[in-house]
Amino acid sequence: MTLFLGIDGGGTGCRAIVADATGAVLGTGSAGPSNIVSDPDGALASILAAAGAALGSHGRLDDLHAVLGLAGGNVAEAVETLVSRLPFASALVVNDGVTAVKGALGDDDGVMAAIGTGTIFAVQRAGQIREIGGWGFILGDEASGAWMGRRLLAMGLRAIDGFVPGTPFLDEIFAELGGAAQIVGAAPGMRPADFARLAPRILAAAEAGDPAARRVVDDSVAEVAAAIELLQGGETLPVVFLGGLGPLHAGRLKHRWPQQAALGGSVEGAVFMARRRHEAGLGR
Amino acid sequence: MTLFLGIDGGGTGCRAIVADATGAVLGTGSAGPSNIVSDPDGALASILAAAGAALGSHGRLDDLHAVLGLAGGNVAEAVETLVSRLPFASALVVNDGVTAVKGALGDDDGVMAAIGTGTIFAVQRAGQIREIGGWGFILGDEASGAWMGRRLLAMGLRAIDGFVPGTPFLDEIFAELGGAAQIVGAAPGMRPADFARLAPRILAAAEAGDPAARRVVDDSVAEVAAAIELLQGGETLPVVFLGGLGPLHAGRLKHRWPQQAALGGSVEGAVFMARRRHEAGLGR
């Protein structure tokens, strides 16, 4: 019996799909967080729970040829430890960016632009994937929701100092958050998701014409365009926009490159990779 | 007996000067951290220890008319609590930026540009002080040492992605810090001082001609120039440069505005304010 397992796992949860050789889905499962760097035991337990639920009574864990797309899937030591403990027939661990690309594009050439709390940009050409961005909130993730929120608050402080003009939306947000001293005091303890929570408000304010919000949105679109441009390298590959802010950028950049919808998500990409690996004679 | 106490306190320590009505220094003292927001009891103990050491046998604590320049001196609730517990004849708490300006300029009109791990920019006109910047590492402190270090690391990641050219200095720093994945993993736990530790290296590399380092230094100088320009409002008041990066900016901006040396530090500014307050009939 040859079955295929796709896993998509990270800090918030873990999802699994089991499929047969034709790609027909036999079952799905989900479980808790699977951060293989900060909690290897918990991650293993989550992965096995999700895989077991997806497998049901279709076979045994050692029938499964698995591909796991995991946050932290590029940390070699954590990956080696995990793989040595997995009961599957074969297992390949990759960064979740890779399974996201495969889920979005399958085998097709194209660009993936995932813009949510963070960002990932990647291009696939003849099955080869190149990822850029995604370096996190402190040093990267330009254009992300977290980046937009931080930028708006920083702009509000620059307005108080007199470097840039104040706007009604900046005043509104600063009043809501208790003023500059409160915001500055809270900032070191805020997580990326806290800053990203401002993004929908910024979009709405930009839509309504607030100059500060428009500036943040325009700068975000410019960053996304620059990343896609870099990955295109002069080509006009189709672009798949993902993430909570994907629709914004898809709309703003719709005349620039052809666009297509994602075939599936990261977990679908993982099970797709598992089948392709087996067809290619790998992982037996 | 009328004596004057100046206190300069913050997260790393607390310094005190006691002077008589002529400004003659009778004694100095120092003690541990005095963060009135995060540790009010510890801050009070440090302030009293430093004040007691400075006072020696010249009088009693309730002879002292005090001005305290404290980090967090703009947090109204923490200040009220502290003042109600101080044994001095009178006490005024201000933000340490204010005592730094008074220490640097005395009564003179001028601009203070303090650029170290963080930044403070301020102008004094006819005794009135206006402060800008100093909003902290996450949302502000443009041009600071921490800002320079973070910017250099972000630039190294942009170089890896192909947005900007790599340089020998970027390669050197990334190799020393264990590579991109290591740096990105460590970044969320790094404090401003950790990023600022790169600043002297960046200055040296810029001096030696590395394009990435030059870019960071040039951008920092441009931010400092913009802040001073804003505070000058078209005037050419003398500028006092302070902090570890003060000499860099003083050198790069030497033809732009007149410069002068600081009269003293923040603790000298505090005791100066205490004497002026008393002369003006305040705090009796």
mmCIF file of N, CA and C in Angstrom, chain B residues 116-213:
data_model
loop_
_atom_site.group_PDB
_atom_site.id
_atom_site.type_symbol
_atom_site.label_atom_id
_atom_site.label_comp_id
_atom_site.label_asym_id
_atom_site.label_seq_id
_atom_site.Cartn_x
_atom_site.Cartn_y
_atom_site.Cartn_z
ATOM 1 N N GLY B 116 23.282 58.524 20.429
ATOM 2 C CA GLY B 116 23.999 57.372 20.958
ATOM 3 C C GLY B 116 23.262 56.115 20.545
ATOM 4 N N THR B 117 23.001 55.224 21.517
ATOM 5 C CA THR B 117 22.166 54.053 21.218
ATOM 6 C C THR B 117 20.792 54.510 20.739
ATOM 7 N N GLY B 118 20.268 55.560 21.373
ATOM 8 C CA GLY B 118 19.045 56.225 20.922
ATOM 9 C C GLY B 118 19.364 57.655 20.530
ATOM 10 N N THR B 119 18.333 58.464 20.404
ATOM 11 C CA THR B 119 18.561 59.872 20.048
ATOM 12 C C THR B 119 17.650 60.786 20.866
ATOM 13 N N ILE B 120 18.119 61.995 21.111
ATOM 14 C CA ILE B 120 17.240 63.087 21.548
ATOM 15 C C ILE B 120 17.676 64.344 20.808
ATOM 16 N N PHE B 121 16.731 65.045 20.249
ATOM 17 C CA PHE B 121 17.008 66.339 19.633
ATOM 18 C C PHE B 121 16.137 67.370 20.343
ATOM 19 N N ALA B 122 16.722 68.528 20.653
ATOM 20 C CA ALA B 122 15.942 69.559 21.339
ATOM 21 C C ALA B 122 16.485 70.935 21.000
ATOM 22 N N VAL B 123 15.613 71.911 21.082
ATOM 23 C CA VAL B 123 16.030 73.300 20.919
ATOM 24 C C VAL B 123 15.610 74.076 22.154
ATOM 25 N N GLN B 124 16.436 75.028 22.593
ATOM 26 C CA GLN B 124 16.058 75.947 23.660
ATOM 27 C C GLN B 124 16.047 77.359 23.095
ATOM 28 N N ARG B 125 14.903 78.053 23.314
ATOM 29 C CA ARG B 125 14.771 79.465 22.926
ATOM 30 C C ARG B 125 14.197 80.209 24.117
ATOM 31 N N ALA B 126 14.946 81.195 24.639
ATOM 32 C CA ALA B 126 14.495 81.987 25.804
ATOM 33 C C ALA B 126 14.028 81.071 26.939
ATOM 34 N N GLY B 127 14.786 79.992 27.159
ATOM 35 C CA GLY B 127 14.482 79.100 28.278
ATOM 36 C C GLY B 127 13.416 78.068 27.995
ATOM 37 N N GLN B 128 12.729 78.192 26.860
ATOM 38 C CA GLN B 128 11.696 77.208 26.496
ATOM 39 C C GLN B 128 12.320 76.086 25.689
ATOM 40 N N ILE B 129 12.042 74.850 26.081
ATOM 41 C CA ILE B 129 12.652 73.694 25.424
ATOM 42 C C ILE B 129 11.609 72.958 24.598
ATOM 43 N N ARG B 130 11.972 72.618 23.361
ATOM 44 C CA ARG B 130 11.140 71.760 22.529
ATOM 45 C C ARG B 130 11.974 70.545 22.144
ATOM 46 N N GLU B 131 11.436 69.355 22.494
ATOM 47 C CA GLU B 131 12.140 68.096 22.200
ATOM 48 C C GLU B 131 11.466 67.393 21.030
ATOM 49 N N ILE B 132 12.259 66.779 20.150
ATOM 50 C CA ILE B 132 11.687 65.889 19.145
ATOM 51 C C ILE B 132 12.496 64.593 19.118
ATOM 52 N N GLY B 133 11.971 63.577 18.436
ATOM 53 C CA GLY B 133 12.686 62.296 18.353
ATOM 54 C C GLY B 133 12.671 61.578 19.696
ATOM 55 N N GLY B 134 13.589 60.628 19.858
ATOM 56 C CA GLY B 134 13.664 59.899 21.115
ATOM 57 C C GLY B 134 12.470 58.994 21.353
ATOM 58 N N TRP B 135 11.811 58.544 20.299
ATOM 59 C CA TRP B 135 10.617 57.701 20.437
ATOM 60 C C TRP B 135 10.954 56.222 20.577
ATOM 61 N N GLY B 136 12.220 55.880 20.661
ATOM 62 C CA GLY B 136 12.597 54.481 20.894
ATOM 63 C C GLY B 136 12.873 53.711 19.615
ATOM 64 N N PHE B 137 13.452 52.539 19.815
ATOM 65 C CA PHE B 137 14.019 51.735 18.736
ATOM 66 C C PHE B 137 12.969 51.228 17.749
ATOM 67 N N ILE B 138 11.799 50.822 18.248
ATOM 68 C CA ILE B 138 10.822 50.177 17.370
ATOM 69 C C ILE B 138 10.175 51.186 16.425
ATOM 70 N N LEU B 139 9.836 52.347 16.953
ATOM 71 C CA LEU B 139 9.046 53.305 16.166
ATOM 72 C C LEU B 139 9.800 54.582 15.813
ATOM 73 N N GLY B 140 11.027 54.726 16.293
ATOM 74 C CA GLY B 140 11.711 55.986 16.032
ATOM 75 C C GLY B 140 13.213 55.858 16.177
ATOM 76 N N ASP B 141 13.811 56.849 16.857
ATOM 77 C CA ASP B 141 15.258 56.876 17.065
ATOM 78 C C ASP B 141 16.040 56.797 15.755
ATOM 79 N N GLU B 142 15.463 57.388 14.709
ATOM 80 C CA GLU B 142 16.166 57.462 13.429
ATOM 81 C C GLU B 142 17.562 58.059 13.643
ATOM 82 N N ALA B 143 18.544 57.520 12.974
ATOM 83 C CA ALA B 143 19.942 57.981 13.002
ATOM 84 C C ALA B 143 20.747 57.413 14.170
ATOM 85 N N SER B 144 20.078 56.810 15.151
ATOM 86 C CA SER B 144 20.790 56.314 16.333
ATOM 87 C C SER B 144 21.709 55.137 15.988
ATOM 88 N N GLY B 145 22.552 54.774 16.947
ATOM 89 C CA GLY B 145 23.419 53.617 16.753
ATOM 90 C C GLY B 145 22.622 52.335 16.549
ATOM 91 N N ALA B 146 21.535 52.170 17.301
ATOM 92 C CA ALA B 146 20.691 50.976 17.154
ATOM 93 C C ALA B 146 20.059 50.941 15.764
ATOM 94 N N TRP B 147 19.595 52.100 15.321
ATOM 95 C CA TRP B 147 18.993 52.242 13.982
ATOM 96 C C TRP B 147 20.027 51.908 12.905
ATOM 97 N N MET B 148 21.260 52.361 13.092
ATOM 98 C CA MET B 148 22.317 52.067 12.110
ATOM 99 C C MET B 148 22.603 50.564 12.025
ATOM 100 N N GLY B 149 22.689 49.921 13.209
ATOM 101 C CA GLY B 149 22.999 48.495 13.212
ATOM 102 C C GLY B 149 21.900 47.676 12.561
ATOM 103 N N ARG B 150 20.642 47.998 12.918
ATOM 104 C CA ARG B 150 19.510 47.277 12.325
ATOM 105 C C ARG B 150 19.458 47.492 10.824
ATOM 106 N N ARG B 151 19.722 48.729 10.429
ATOM 107 C CA ARG B 151 19.680 49.064 9.005
ATOM 108 C C ARG B 151 20.745 48.297 8.226
ATOM 109 N N LEU B 152 21.912 48.158 8.819
ATOM 110 C CA LEU B 152 22.971 47.419 8.131
ATOM 111 C C LEU B 152 22.583 45.951 7.962
ATOM 112 N N LEU B 153 22.034 45.353 9.010
ATOM 113 C CA LEU B 153 21.639 43.940 8.919
ATOM 114 C C LEU B 153 20.501 43.767 7.904
ATOM 115 N N ALA B 154 19.542 44.685 7.924
ATOM 116 C CA ALA B 154 18.451 44.613 6.940
ATOM 117 C C ALA B 154 19.010 44.738 5.522
ATOM 118 N N MET B 155 20.007 45.605 5.364
ATOM 119 C CA MET B 155 20.617 45.778 4.044
ATOM 120 C C MET B 155 21.332 44.500 3.598
ATOM 121 N N GLY B 156 21.961 43.806 4.542
ATOM 122 C CA GLY B 156 22.607 42.537 4.217
ATOM 123 C C GLY B 156 21.607 41.509 3.713
ATOM 124 N N LEU B 157 20.414 41.483 4.320
ATOM 125 C CA LEU B 157 19.365 40.553 3.872
ATOM 126 C C LEU B 157 18.846 40.965 2.494
ATOM 127 N N ARG B 158 18.715 42.255 2.272
ATOM 128 C CA ARG B 158 18.277 42.740 0.956
ATOM 129 C C ARG B 158 19.337 42.392 -0.099
ATOM 130 N N ALA B 159 20.581 42.373 0.292
ATOM 131 C CA ALA B 159 21.647 41.996 -0.645
ATOM 132 C C ALA B 159 21.562 40.506 -0.980
ATOM 133 N N ILE B 160 21.286 39.680 0.022
ATOM 134 C CA ILE B 160 21.126 38.236 -0.221
ATOM 135 C C ILE B 160 19.970 38.002 -1.197
ATOM 136 N N ASP B 161 18.889 38.751 -1.019
ATOM 137 C CA ASP B 161 17.729 38.616 -1.906
ATOM 138 C C ASP B 161 18.007 39.146 -3.310
ATOM 139 N N GLY B 162 18.984 40.045 -3.440
ATOM 140 C CA GLY B 162 19.313 40.589 -4.753
ATOM 141 C C GLY B 162 18.743 41.974 -5.023
ATOM 142 N N PHE B 163 18.162 42.595 -3.983
ATOM 143 C CA PHE B 163 17.622 43.948 -4.164
ATOM 144 C C PHE B 163 18.731 44.989 -4.280
ATOM 145 N N VAL B 164 19.811 44.777 -3.536
ATOM 146 C CA VAL B 164 20.936 45.728 -3.528
ATOM 147 C C VAL B 164 22.228 44.920 -3.655
ATOM 148 N N PRO B 165 23.305 45.546 -4.094
ATOM 149 C CA PRO B 165 24.558 44.800 -4.252
ATOM 150 C C PRO B 165 25.156 44.386 -2.895
ATOM 151 N N GLY B 166 25.775 43.228 -2.843
ATOM 152 C CA GLY B 166 26.531 42.834 -1.665
ATOM 153 C C GLY B 166 27.824 43.624 -1.566
ATOM 154 N N THR B 167 28.401 43.656 -0.357
ATOM 155 C CA THR B 167 29.691 44.339 -0.183
ATOM 156 C C THR B 167 30.551 43.492 0.746
ATOM 157 N N PRO B 168 31.868 43.709 0.728
ATOM 158 C CA PRO B 168 32.746 42.927 1.608
ATOM 159 C C PRO B 168 32.397 43.082 3.090
ATOM 160 N N PHE B 169 32.018 44.276 3.496
ATOM 161 C CA PHE B 169 31.703 44.489 4.914
ATOM 162 C C PHE B 169 30.432 43.737 5.316
ATOM 163 N N LEU B 170 29.420 43.743 4.451
ATOM 164 C CA LEU B 170 28.205 42.960 4.741
ATOM 165 C C LEU B 170 28.568 41.483 4.883
ATOM 166 N N ASP B 171 29.384 40.970 3.963
ATOM 167 C CA ASP B 171 29.795 39.567 4.040
ATOM 168 C C ASP B 171 30.523 39.279 5.355
ATOM 169 N N GLU B 172 31.399 40.200 5.728
ATOM 170 C CA GLU B 172 32.205 40.021 6.947
ATOM 171 C C GLU B 172 31.312 39.952 8.190
ATOM 172 N N ILE B 173 30.378 40.893 8.294
ATOM 173 C CA ILE B 173 29.485 40.933 9.465
ATOM 174 C C ILE B 173 28.586 39.698 9.482
ATOM 175 N N PHE B 174 28.054 39.306 8.338
ATOM 176 C CA PHE B 174 27.167 38.145 8.293
ATOM 177 C C PHE B 174 27.937 36.867 8.651
ATOM 178 N N ALA B 175 29.167 36.747 8.186
ATOM 179 C CA ALA B 175 29.972 35.569 8.538
ATOM 180 C C ALA B 175 30.225 35.547 10.047
ATOM 181 N N GLU B 176 30.568 36.698 10.615
ATOM 182 C CA GLU B 176 30.835 36.778 12.061
ATOM 183 C C GLU B 176 29.622 36.390 12.893
ATOM 184 N N LEU B 177 28.434 36.805 12.416
ATOM 185 C CA LEU B 177 27.215 36.576 13.199
ATOM 186 C C LEU B 177 26.567 35.229 12.873
ATOM 187 N N GLY B 178 27.209 34.425 12.038
ATOM 188 C CA GLY B 178 26.724 33.067 11.807
ATOM 189 C C GLY B 178 25.752 32.930 10.644
ATOM 190 N N GLY B 179 25.619 33.977 9.839
ATOM 191 C CA GLY B 179 24.784 33.866 8.641
ATOM 192 C C GLY B 179 23.376 34.387 8.835
ATOM 193 N N ALA B 180 22.651 34.460 7.713
ATOM 194 C CA ALA B 180 21.342 35.107 7.682
ATOM 195 C C ALA B 180 20.329 34.440 8.622
ATOM 196 N N ALA B 181 20.235 33.095 8.575
ATOM 197 C CA ALA B 181 19.220 32.406 9.383
ATOM 198 C C ALA B 181 19.454 32.677 10.870
ATOM 199 N N GLN B 182 20.722 32.638 11.265
ATOM 200 C CA GLN B 182 21.102 32.900 12.657
ATOM 201 C C GLN B 182 20.721 34.333 13.067
ATOM 202 N N ILE B 183 21.026 35.281 12.205
ATOM 203 C CA ILE B 183 20.759 36.691 12.493
ATOM 204 C C ILE B 183 19.256 36.934 12.606
ATOM 205 N N VAL B 184 18.507 36.381 11.661
ATOM 206 C CA VAL B 184 17.049 36.569 11.666
ATOM 207 C C VAL B 184 16.437 35.918 12.910
ATOM 208 N N GLY B 185 16.966 34.759 13.296
ATOM 209 C CA GLY B 185 16.474 34.087 14.496
ATOM 210 C C GLY B 185 16.778 34.868 15.764
ATOM 211 N N ALA B 186 17.926 35.533 15.796
ATOM 212 C CA ALA B 186 18.337 36.263 17.006
ATOM 213 C C ALA B 186 17.674 37.634 17.104
ATOM 214 N N ALA B 187 17.277 38.203 15.966
ATOM 215 C CA ALA B 187 16.840 39.614 15.925
ATOM 216 C C ALA B 187 15.726 39.963 16.916
ATOM 217 N N PRO B 188 14.666 39.113 17.043
ATOM 218 C CA PRO B 188 13.582 39.511 17.948
ATOM 219 C C PRO B 188 14.036 39.638 19.405
ATOM 220 N N GLY B 189 15.125 38.944 19.780
ATOM 221 C CA GLY B 189 15.605 39.024 21.159
ATOM 222 C C GLY B 189 16.706 40.040 21.371
ATOM 223 N N MET B 190 17.122 40.722 20.316
ATOM 224 C CA MET B 190 18.204 41.701 20.452
ATOM 225 C C MET B 190 17.678 43.021 20.988
ATOM 226 N N ARG B 191 18.438 43.602 21.928
ATOM 227 C CA ARG B 191 18.063 44.903 22.468
ATOM 228 C C ARG B 191 18.702 46.008 21.616
ATOM 229 N N PRO B 192 18.227 47.233 21.772
ATOM 230 C CA PRO B 192 18.820 48.329 21.005
ATOM 231 C C PRO B 192 20.349 48.377 21.135
ATOM 232 N N ALA B 193 20.848 48.136 22.363
ATOM 233 C CA ALA B 193 22.305 48.202 22.575
ATOM 234 C C ALA B 193 23.037 47.143 21.754
ATOM 235 N N ASP B 194 22.381 45.991 21.511
ATOM 236 C CA ASP B 194 23.016 44.942 20.704
ATOM 237 C C ASP B 194 23.200 45.405 19.254
ATOM 238 N N PHE B 195 22.181 46.061 18.726
ATOM 239 C CA PHE B 195 22.300 46.583 17.364
ATOM 240 C C PHE B 195 23.326 47.728 17.326
ATOM 241 N N ALA B 196 23.289 48.562 18.381
ATOM 242 C CA ALA B 196 24.171 49.740 18.408
ATOM 243 C C ALA B 196 25.646 49.340 18.470
ATOM 244 N N ARG B 197 25.902 48.136 18.957
ATOM 245 C CA ARG B 197 27.292 47.682 19.053
ATOM 246 C C ARG B 197 27.958 47.598 17.670
ATOM 247 N N LEU B 198 27.141 47.520 16.625
ATOM 248 C CA LEU B 198 27.707 47.488 15.269
ATOM 249 C C LEU B 198 28.134 48.875 14.777
ATOM 250 N N ALA B 199 27.661 49.924 15.447
ATOM 251 C CA ALA B 199 27.868 51.279 14.909
ATOM 252 C C ALA B 199 29.350 51.640 14.708
ATOM 253 N N PRO B 200 30.216 51.383 15.681
ATOM 254 C CA PRO B 200 31.634 51.750 15.464
ATOM 255 C C PRO B 200 32.251 50.986 14.282
ATOM 256 N N ARG B 201 31.834 49.734 14.117
ATOM 257 C CA ARG B 201 32.311 48.947 12.967
ATOM 258 C C ARG B 201 31.836 49.568 11.658
ATOM 259 N N ILE B 202 30.586 50.015 11.655
ATOM 260 C CA ILE B 202 30.025 50.624 10.443
ATOM 261 C C ILE B 202 30.788 51.907 10.095
ATOM 262 N N LEU B 203 31.094 52.712 11.141
ATOM 263 C CA LEU B 203 31.861 53.938 10.903
ATOM 264 C C LEU B 203 33.218 53.624 10.290
ATOM 265 N N ALA B 204 33.883 52.614 10.839
ATOM 266 C CA ALA B 204 35.219 52.263 10.337
ATOM 267 C C ALA B 204 35.140 51.761 8.900
ATOM 268 N N ALA B 205 34.132 50.935 8.610
ATOM 269 C CA ALA B 205 33.995 50.395 7.251
ATOM 270 C C ALA B 205 33.635 51.497 6.258
ATOM 271 N N ALA B 206 32.819 52.451 6.705
ATOM 272 C CA ALA B 206 32.471 53.576 5.826
ATOM 273 C C ALA B 206 33.720 54.391 5.511
ATOM 274 N N GLU B 207 34.505 54.603 6.542
ATOM 275 C CA GLU B 207 35.787 55.328 6.389
ATOM 276 C C GLU B 207 36.676 54.627 5.359
ATOM 277 N N ALA B 208 36.651 53.289 5.405
ATOM 278 C CA ALA B 208 37.479 52.494 4.486
ATOM 279 C C ALA B 208 36.832 52.357 3.109
ATOM 280 N N GLY B 209 35.624 52.920 2.946
ATOM 281 C CA GLY B 209 35.036 52.989 1.604
ATOM 282 C C GLY B 209 33.988 51.943 1.272
ATOM 283 N N ASP B 210 33.589 51.094 2.236
ATOM 284 C CA ASP B 210 32.559 50.098 1.917
ATOM 285 C C ASP B 210 31.227 50.791 1.568
ATOM 286 N N PRO B 211 30.651 50.481 0.403
ATOM 287 C CA PRO B 211 29.449 51.205 -0.040
ATOM 288 C C PRO B 211 28.241 51.025 0.889
ATOM 289 N N ALA B 212 28.025 49.822 1.428
ATOM 290 C CA ALA B 212 26.867 49.609 2.313
ATOM 291 C C ALA B 212 27.043 50.419 3.599
ATOM 292 N N ALA B 213 28.226 50.372 4.176
ATOM 293 C CA ALA B 213 28.487 51.117 5.411
ATOM 294 C C ALA B 213 28.364 52.621 5.165
#
